[in-house]
CSV table of C-alpha atoms in Angstrom, one decimal:
chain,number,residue,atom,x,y,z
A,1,UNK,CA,88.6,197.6,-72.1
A,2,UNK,CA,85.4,197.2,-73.7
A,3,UNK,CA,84.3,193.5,-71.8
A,4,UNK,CA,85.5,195.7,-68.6
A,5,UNK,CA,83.3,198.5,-69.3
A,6,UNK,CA,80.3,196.5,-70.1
A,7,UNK,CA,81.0,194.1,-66.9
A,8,UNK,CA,81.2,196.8,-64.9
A,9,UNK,CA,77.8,197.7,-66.1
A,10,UNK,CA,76.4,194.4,-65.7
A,11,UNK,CA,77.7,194.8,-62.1
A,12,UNK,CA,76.5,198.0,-61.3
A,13,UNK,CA,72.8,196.7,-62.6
A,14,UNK,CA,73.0,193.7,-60.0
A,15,UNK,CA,73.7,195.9,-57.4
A,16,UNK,CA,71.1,198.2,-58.3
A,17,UNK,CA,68.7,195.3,-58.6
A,18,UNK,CA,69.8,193.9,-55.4
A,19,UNK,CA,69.4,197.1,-53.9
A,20,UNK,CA,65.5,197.6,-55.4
A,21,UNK,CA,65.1,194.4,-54.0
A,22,UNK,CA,66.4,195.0,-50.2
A,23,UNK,CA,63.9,198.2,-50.6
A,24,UNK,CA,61.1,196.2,-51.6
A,25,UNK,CA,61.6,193.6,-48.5
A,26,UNK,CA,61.6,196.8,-46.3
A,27,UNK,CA,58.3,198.2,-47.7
A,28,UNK,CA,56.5,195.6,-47.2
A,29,UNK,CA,53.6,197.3,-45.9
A,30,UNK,CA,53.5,199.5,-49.0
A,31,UNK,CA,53.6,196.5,-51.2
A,32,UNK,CA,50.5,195.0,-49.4
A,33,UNK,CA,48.8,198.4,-49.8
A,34,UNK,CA,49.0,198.3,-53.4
A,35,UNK,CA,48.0,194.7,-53.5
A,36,UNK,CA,45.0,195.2,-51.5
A,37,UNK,CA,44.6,198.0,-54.1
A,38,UNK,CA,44.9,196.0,-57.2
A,39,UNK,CA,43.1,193.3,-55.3
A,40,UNK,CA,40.2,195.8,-54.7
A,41,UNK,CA,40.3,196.5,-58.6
A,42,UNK,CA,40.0,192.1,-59.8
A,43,UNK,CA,36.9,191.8,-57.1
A,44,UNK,CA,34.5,190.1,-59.8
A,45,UNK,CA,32.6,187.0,-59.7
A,46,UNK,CA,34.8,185.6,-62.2
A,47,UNK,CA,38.3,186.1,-60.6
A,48,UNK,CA,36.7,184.6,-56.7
A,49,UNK,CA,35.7,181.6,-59.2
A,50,UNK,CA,39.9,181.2,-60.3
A,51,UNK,CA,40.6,181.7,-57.0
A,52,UNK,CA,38.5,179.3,-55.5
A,53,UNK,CA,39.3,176.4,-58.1
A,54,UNK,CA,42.8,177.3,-57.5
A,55,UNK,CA,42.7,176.7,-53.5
A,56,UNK,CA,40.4,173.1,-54.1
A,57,UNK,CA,43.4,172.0,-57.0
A,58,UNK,CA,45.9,173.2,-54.1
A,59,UNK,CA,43.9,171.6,-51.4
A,60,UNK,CA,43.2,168.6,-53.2
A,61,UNK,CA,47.3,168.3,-54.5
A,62,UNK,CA,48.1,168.9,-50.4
A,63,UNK,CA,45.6,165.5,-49.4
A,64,UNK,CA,47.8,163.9,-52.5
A,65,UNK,CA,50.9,164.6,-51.4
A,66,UNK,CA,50.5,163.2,-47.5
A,67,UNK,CA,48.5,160.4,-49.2
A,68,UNK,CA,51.9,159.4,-51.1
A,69,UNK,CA,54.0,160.4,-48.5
A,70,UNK,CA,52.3,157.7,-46.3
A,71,UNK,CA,52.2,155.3,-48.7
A,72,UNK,CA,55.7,155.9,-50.1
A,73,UNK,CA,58.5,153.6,-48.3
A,74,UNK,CA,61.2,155.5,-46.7
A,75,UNK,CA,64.5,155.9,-49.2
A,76,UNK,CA,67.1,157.7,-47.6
A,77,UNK,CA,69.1,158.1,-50.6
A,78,UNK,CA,66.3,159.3,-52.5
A,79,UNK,CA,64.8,162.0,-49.9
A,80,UNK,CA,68.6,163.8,-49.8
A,81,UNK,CA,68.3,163.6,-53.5
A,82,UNK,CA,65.0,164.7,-53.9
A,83,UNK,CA,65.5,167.8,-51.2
A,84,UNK,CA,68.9,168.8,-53.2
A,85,UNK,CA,66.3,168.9,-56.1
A,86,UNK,CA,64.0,170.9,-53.9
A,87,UNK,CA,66.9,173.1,-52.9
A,88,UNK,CA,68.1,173.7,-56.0
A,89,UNK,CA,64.6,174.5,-57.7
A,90,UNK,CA,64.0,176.9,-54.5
A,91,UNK,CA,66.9,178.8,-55.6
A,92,UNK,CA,66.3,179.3,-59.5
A,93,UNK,CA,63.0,180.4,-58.7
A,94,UNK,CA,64.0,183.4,-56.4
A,95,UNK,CA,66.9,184.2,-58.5
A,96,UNK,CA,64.1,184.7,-61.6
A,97,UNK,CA,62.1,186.6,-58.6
A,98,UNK,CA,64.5,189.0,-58.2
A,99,UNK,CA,65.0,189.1,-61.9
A,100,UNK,CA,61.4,189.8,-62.6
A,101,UNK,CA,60.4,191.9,-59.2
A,102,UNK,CA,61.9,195.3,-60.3
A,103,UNK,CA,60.5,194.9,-63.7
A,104,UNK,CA,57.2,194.8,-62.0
A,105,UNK,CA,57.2,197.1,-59.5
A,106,UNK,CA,56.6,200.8,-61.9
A,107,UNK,CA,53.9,199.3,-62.9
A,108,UNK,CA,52.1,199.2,-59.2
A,109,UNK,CA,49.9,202.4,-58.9
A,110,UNK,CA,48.0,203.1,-55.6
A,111,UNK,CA,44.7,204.0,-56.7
A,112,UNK,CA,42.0,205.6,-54.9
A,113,UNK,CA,39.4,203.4,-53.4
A,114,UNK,CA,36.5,203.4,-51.0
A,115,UNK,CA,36.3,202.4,-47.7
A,116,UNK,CA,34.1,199.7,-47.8
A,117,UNK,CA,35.6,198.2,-50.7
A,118,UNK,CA,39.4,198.5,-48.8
A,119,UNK,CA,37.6,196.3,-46.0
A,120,UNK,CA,35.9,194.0,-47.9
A,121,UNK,CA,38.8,193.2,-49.9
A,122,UNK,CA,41.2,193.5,-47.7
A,123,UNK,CA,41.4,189.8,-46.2
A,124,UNK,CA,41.2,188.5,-50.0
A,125,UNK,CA,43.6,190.3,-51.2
A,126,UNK,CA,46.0,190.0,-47.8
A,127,UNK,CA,45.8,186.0,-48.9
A,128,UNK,CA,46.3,187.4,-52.6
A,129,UNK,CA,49.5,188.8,-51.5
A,130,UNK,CA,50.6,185.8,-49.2
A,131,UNK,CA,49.7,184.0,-52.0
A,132,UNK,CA,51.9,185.7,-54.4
A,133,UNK,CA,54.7,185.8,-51.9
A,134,UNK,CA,54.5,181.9,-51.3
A,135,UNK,CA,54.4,181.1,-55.1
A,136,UNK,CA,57.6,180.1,-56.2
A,137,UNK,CA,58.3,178.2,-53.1
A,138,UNK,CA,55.1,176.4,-53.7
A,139,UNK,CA,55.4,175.7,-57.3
A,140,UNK,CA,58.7,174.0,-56.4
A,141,UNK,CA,57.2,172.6,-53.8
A,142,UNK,CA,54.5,170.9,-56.7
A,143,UNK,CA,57.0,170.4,-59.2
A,144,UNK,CA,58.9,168.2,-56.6
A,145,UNK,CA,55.5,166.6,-55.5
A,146,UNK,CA,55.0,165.9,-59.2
A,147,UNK,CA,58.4,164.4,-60.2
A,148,UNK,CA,58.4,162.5,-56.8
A,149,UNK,CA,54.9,161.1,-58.2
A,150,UNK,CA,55.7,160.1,-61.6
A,151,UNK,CA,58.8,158.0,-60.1
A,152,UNK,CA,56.4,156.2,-57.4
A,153,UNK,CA,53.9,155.7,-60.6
A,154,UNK,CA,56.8,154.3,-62.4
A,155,UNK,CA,58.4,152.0,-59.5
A,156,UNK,CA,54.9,150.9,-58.9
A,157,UNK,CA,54.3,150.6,-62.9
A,158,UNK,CA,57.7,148.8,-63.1
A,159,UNK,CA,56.5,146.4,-59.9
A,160,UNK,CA,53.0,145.4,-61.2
A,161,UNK,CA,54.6,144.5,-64.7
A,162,UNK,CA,57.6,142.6,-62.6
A,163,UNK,CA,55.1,140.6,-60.8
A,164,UNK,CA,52.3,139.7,-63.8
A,165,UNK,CA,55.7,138.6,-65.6
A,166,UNK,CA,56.5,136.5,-62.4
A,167,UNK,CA,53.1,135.3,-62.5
A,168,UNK,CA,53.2,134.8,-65.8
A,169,UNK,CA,56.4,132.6,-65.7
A,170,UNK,CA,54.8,130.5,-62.5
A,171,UNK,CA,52.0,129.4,-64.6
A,172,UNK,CA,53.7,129.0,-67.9
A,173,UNK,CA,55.8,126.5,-65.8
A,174,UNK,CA,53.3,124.9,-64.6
A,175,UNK,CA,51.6,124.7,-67.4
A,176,UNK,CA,54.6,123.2,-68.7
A,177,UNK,CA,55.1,120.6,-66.3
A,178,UNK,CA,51.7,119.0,-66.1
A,179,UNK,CA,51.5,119.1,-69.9
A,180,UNK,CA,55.0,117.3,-69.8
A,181,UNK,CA,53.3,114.6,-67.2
A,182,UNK,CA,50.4,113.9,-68.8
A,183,UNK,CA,52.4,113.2,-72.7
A,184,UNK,CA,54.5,110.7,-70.5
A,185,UNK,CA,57.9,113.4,-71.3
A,186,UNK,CA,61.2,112.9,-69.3
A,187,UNK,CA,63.1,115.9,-70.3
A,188,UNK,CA,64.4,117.6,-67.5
A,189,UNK,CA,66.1,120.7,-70.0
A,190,UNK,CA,62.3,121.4,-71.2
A,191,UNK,CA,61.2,121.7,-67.2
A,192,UNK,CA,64.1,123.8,-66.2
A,193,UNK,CA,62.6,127.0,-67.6
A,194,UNK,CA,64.3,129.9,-66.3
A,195,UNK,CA,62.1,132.8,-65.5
A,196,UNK,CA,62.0,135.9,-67.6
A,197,UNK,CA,61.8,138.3,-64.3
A,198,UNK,CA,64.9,137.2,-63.3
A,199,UNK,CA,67.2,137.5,-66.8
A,200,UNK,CA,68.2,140.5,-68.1
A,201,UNK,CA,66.8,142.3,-71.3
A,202,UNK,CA,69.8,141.4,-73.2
A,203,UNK,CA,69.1,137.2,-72.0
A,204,UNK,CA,65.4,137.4,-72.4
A,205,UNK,CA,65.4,136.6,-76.3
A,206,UNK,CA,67.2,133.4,-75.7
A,207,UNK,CA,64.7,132.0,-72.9
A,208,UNK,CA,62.0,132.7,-75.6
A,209,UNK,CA,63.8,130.9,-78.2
A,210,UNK,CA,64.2,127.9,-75.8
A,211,UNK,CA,60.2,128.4,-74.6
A,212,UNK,CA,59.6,128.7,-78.3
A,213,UNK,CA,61.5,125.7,-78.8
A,214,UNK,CA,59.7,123.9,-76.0
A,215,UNK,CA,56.3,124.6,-77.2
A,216,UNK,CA,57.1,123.2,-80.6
A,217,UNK,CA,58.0,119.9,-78.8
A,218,UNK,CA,54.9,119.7,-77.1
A,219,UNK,CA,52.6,120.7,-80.2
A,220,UNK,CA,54.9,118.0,-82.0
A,221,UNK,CA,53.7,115.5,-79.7
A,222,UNK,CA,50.5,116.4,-79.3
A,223,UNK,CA,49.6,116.5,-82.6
A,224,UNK,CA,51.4,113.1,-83.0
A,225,UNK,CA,49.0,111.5,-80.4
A,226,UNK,CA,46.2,113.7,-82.2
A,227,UNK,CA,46.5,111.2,-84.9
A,228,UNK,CA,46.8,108.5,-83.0
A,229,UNK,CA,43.9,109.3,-82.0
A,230,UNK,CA,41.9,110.2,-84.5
A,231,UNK,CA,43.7,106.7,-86.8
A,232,UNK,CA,42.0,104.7,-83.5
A,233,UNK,CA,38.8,106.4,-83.9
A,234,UNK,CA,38.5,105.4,-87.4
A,235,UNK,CA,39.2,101.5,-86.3
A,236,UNK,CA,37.2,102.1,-83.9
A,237,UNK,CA,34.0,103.1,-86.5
A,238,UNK,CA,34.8,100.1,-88.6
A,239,UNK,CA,35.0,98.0,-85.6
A,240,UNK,CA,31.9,99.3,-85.0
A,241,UNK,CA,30.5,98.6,-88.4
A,242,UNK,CA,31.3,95.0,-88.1
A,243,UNK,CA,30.1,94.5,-84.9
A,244,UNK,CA,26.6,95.9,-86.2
A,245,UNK,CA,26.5,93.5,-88.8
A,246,UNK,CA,27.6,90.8,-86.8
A,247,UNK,CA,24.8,91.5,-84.8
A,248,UNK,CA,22.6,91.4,-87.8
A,249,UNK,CA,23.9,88.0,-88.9
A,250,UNK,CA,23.0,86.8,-85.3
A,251,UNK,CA,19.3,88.1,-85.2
A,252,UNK,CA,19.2,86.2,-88.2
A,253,UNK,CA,20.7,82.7,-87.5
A,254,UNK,CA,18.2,83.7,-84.1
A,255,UNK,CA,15.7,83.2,-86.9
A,256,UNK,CA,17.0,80.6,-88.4
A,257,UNK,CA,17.3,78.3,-85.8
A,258,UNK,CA,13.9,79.2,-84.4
A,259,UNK,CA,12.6,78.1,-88.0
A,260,UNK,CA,15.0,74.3,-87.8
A,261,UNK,CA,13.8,74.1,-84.4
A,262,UNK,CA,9.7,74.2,-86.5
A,263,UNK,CA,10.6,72.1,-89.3
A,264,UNK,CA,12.1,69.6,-86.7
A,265,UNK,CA,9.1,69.4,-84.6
A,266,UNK,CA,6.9,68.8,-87.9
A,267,UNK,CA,9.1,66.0,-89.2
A,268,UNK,CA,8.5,64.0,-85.6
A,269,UNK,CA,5.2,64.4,-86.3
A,270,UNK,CA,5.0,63.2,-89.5
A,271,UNK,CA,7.1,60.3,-88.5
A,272,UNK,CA,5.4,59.6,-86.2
A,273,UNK,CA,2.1,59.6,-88.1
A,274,UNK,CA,3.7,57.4,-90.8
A,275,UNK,CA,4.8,55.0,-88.4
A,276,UNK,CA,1.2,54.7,-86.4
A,277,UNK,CA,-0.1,53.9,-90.6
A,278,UNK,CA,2.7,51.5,-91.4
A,279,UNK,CA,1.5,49.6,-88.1
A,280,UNK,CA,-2.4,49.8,-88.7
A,281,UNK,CA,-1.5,48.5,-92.4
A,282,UNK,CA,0.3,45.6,-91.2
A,283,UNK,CA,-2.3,44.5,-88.4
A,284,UNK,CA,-5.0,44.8,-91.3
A,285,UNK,CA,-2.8,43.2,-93.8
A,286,UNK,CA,-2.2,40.3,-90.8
A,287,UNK,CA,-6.3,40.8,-90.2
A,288,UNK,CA,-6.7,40.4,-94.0
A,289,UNK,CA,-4.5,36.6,-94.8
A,290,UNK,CA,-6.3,35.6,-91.6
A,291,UNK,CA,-9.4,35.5,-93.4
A,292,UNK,CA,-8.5,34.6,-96.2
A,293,UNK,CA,-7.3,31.5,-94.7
A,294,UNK,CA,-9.9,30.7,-92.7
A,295,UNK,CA,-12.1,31.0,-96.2
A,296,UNK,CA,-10.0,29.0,-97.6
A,297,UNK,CA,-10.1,26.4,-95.3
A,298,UNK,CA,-14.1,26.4,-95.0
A,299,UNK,CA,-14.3,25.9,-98.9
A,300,UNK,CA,-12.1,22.4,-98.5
A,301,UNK,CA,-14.0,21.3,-95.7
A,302,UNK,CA,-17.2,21.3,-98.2
């Protein structure tokens, strides 16, 4: 008896609230009146400041909106879901309305105002009002703007990392390849790289094992040929070495043989010296016994 009693109550409250609310959308026109009163009251500097920043943030998220709706491809799925969201949003928000709106409305007083203030105020605070009206619709309206956002930033997020991976792959592979040409490799398993874009998360840890294990090949190789390399370049110093000395040894026999080639001219010449004496001597000797026997022959003849 007691839950029926105290739904009952709950029941009779709805009604009531729906009624208060069917009486507030027939005065209308009283509503506005008290608006442009209370609009007449919050006319400072300060509070045309708020509402100006607030139309530039709601003009500026409008030219936002149409700029990702025009760049946005067109998913069918995803516009029904995203105007179920819309719909559903829409709803909440005028049920908490009419939750909230008799709450609010004892607390309206018309208050006395001039003239001049009641038309100077009185387009401000009609766009106050329309304002006010059109708020829950429009902060669905952004909260769906801002959710259809961050999905675009993350499919675009998700497609920029999906293509530097791709890119990635492409020149790892190549990479690869050429490295594999130039260290004279014929291993088609260490070439057949499958690309990381394309494997699922759960795959992707073996492909970087087998890159791992490919790049440990390579530096294996490398490094072999790296001393190679650097064994030839120290043959190649003592090679070096010797060659410099050789050509030492053969400025020197240069030398030498400039020096035989000296001593050999001097001998000739002293040969032939000694042989031009050894013939004068023997024409004087010859010159010499001719005399004498012509001496001797003179002293007989006496």
């Amino acid at each position: 008896q007691a839950d029926i009693d105290r739904l009952t109550k709950s029941l009779r409250e709805k009604d009531l609230i729906v009624e208060q609310v069917e009486r507030t959308n027939h005065d209308e026109g009283r509503i506005t009146h008290e608006l442009v009163s209370i609009g007449a009251q919050c006319k400072g500097e300060r509070h045309e400041q708020t509402i100006g920043r607030q139309r530039e943030a709601l003009n500026e998220l409008r030219a936002r909106i149409k700029s990702l709706e025009q760049l946005r491809p067109v998913n069918p799925s995803y516009e029904k879901v995203l105007q179920q969201v819309v719909l559903l949003k829409r709803e909440l928000a005028e049920l908490r309305a009419r939750q909230a709106l008799p709450n609010d409305l004892p607390d309206l007083r018309t208050t006395p105002a001039p003239n001049s203030a009641h038309q100077q105020s009185q387009r401000q605070s009609t766009t106050t009002a329309t304002t006010m009206r059109q708020s829950p619709s429009t902060t669905i309206h952004s909260d769906s703007i801002n959710e259809a956002q961050k999905v675009v930033e993350e499919r675009a997020a998700h497609a920029e990392t999906m293509n530097s991976l791709q890119s990635c792959d492409e020149l790892h592979n190549a990479f690869t390849r050429k490295l594999m040409n130039l260290l004279d490799i014929d291993d088609d398993s260490l070439a057949n790289v499958t690309p990381l874009a394309t494997l699922p998360a759960t795959d992707r840890y073996v492909a970087l094992q087998q890159r791992q294990r490919t790049n440990e090949i390579l530096m294996q190789k490398v490094e072999m040929i790296r001393e190679r390399l650097t064994r030839k370049e120290e043959l190649l110093r003592d090679y070096e070495k010797d060659l410099g000395k050789l050509r030492q040894a053969e400025i020197l026999l240069r030398e030498k043989d400039i020096l035989l080639q000296d001593l050999e001219t001097d001998k000739r010449t002293k040969d032939d010296e000694a042989l031009y004496l050894r013939n004068t001597l023997k024409e004087t000797q010859d010159s010499l016994n001719q005399e004498k026997r012509v001496n001797s022959s003179v002293k007989l003849g006496r």
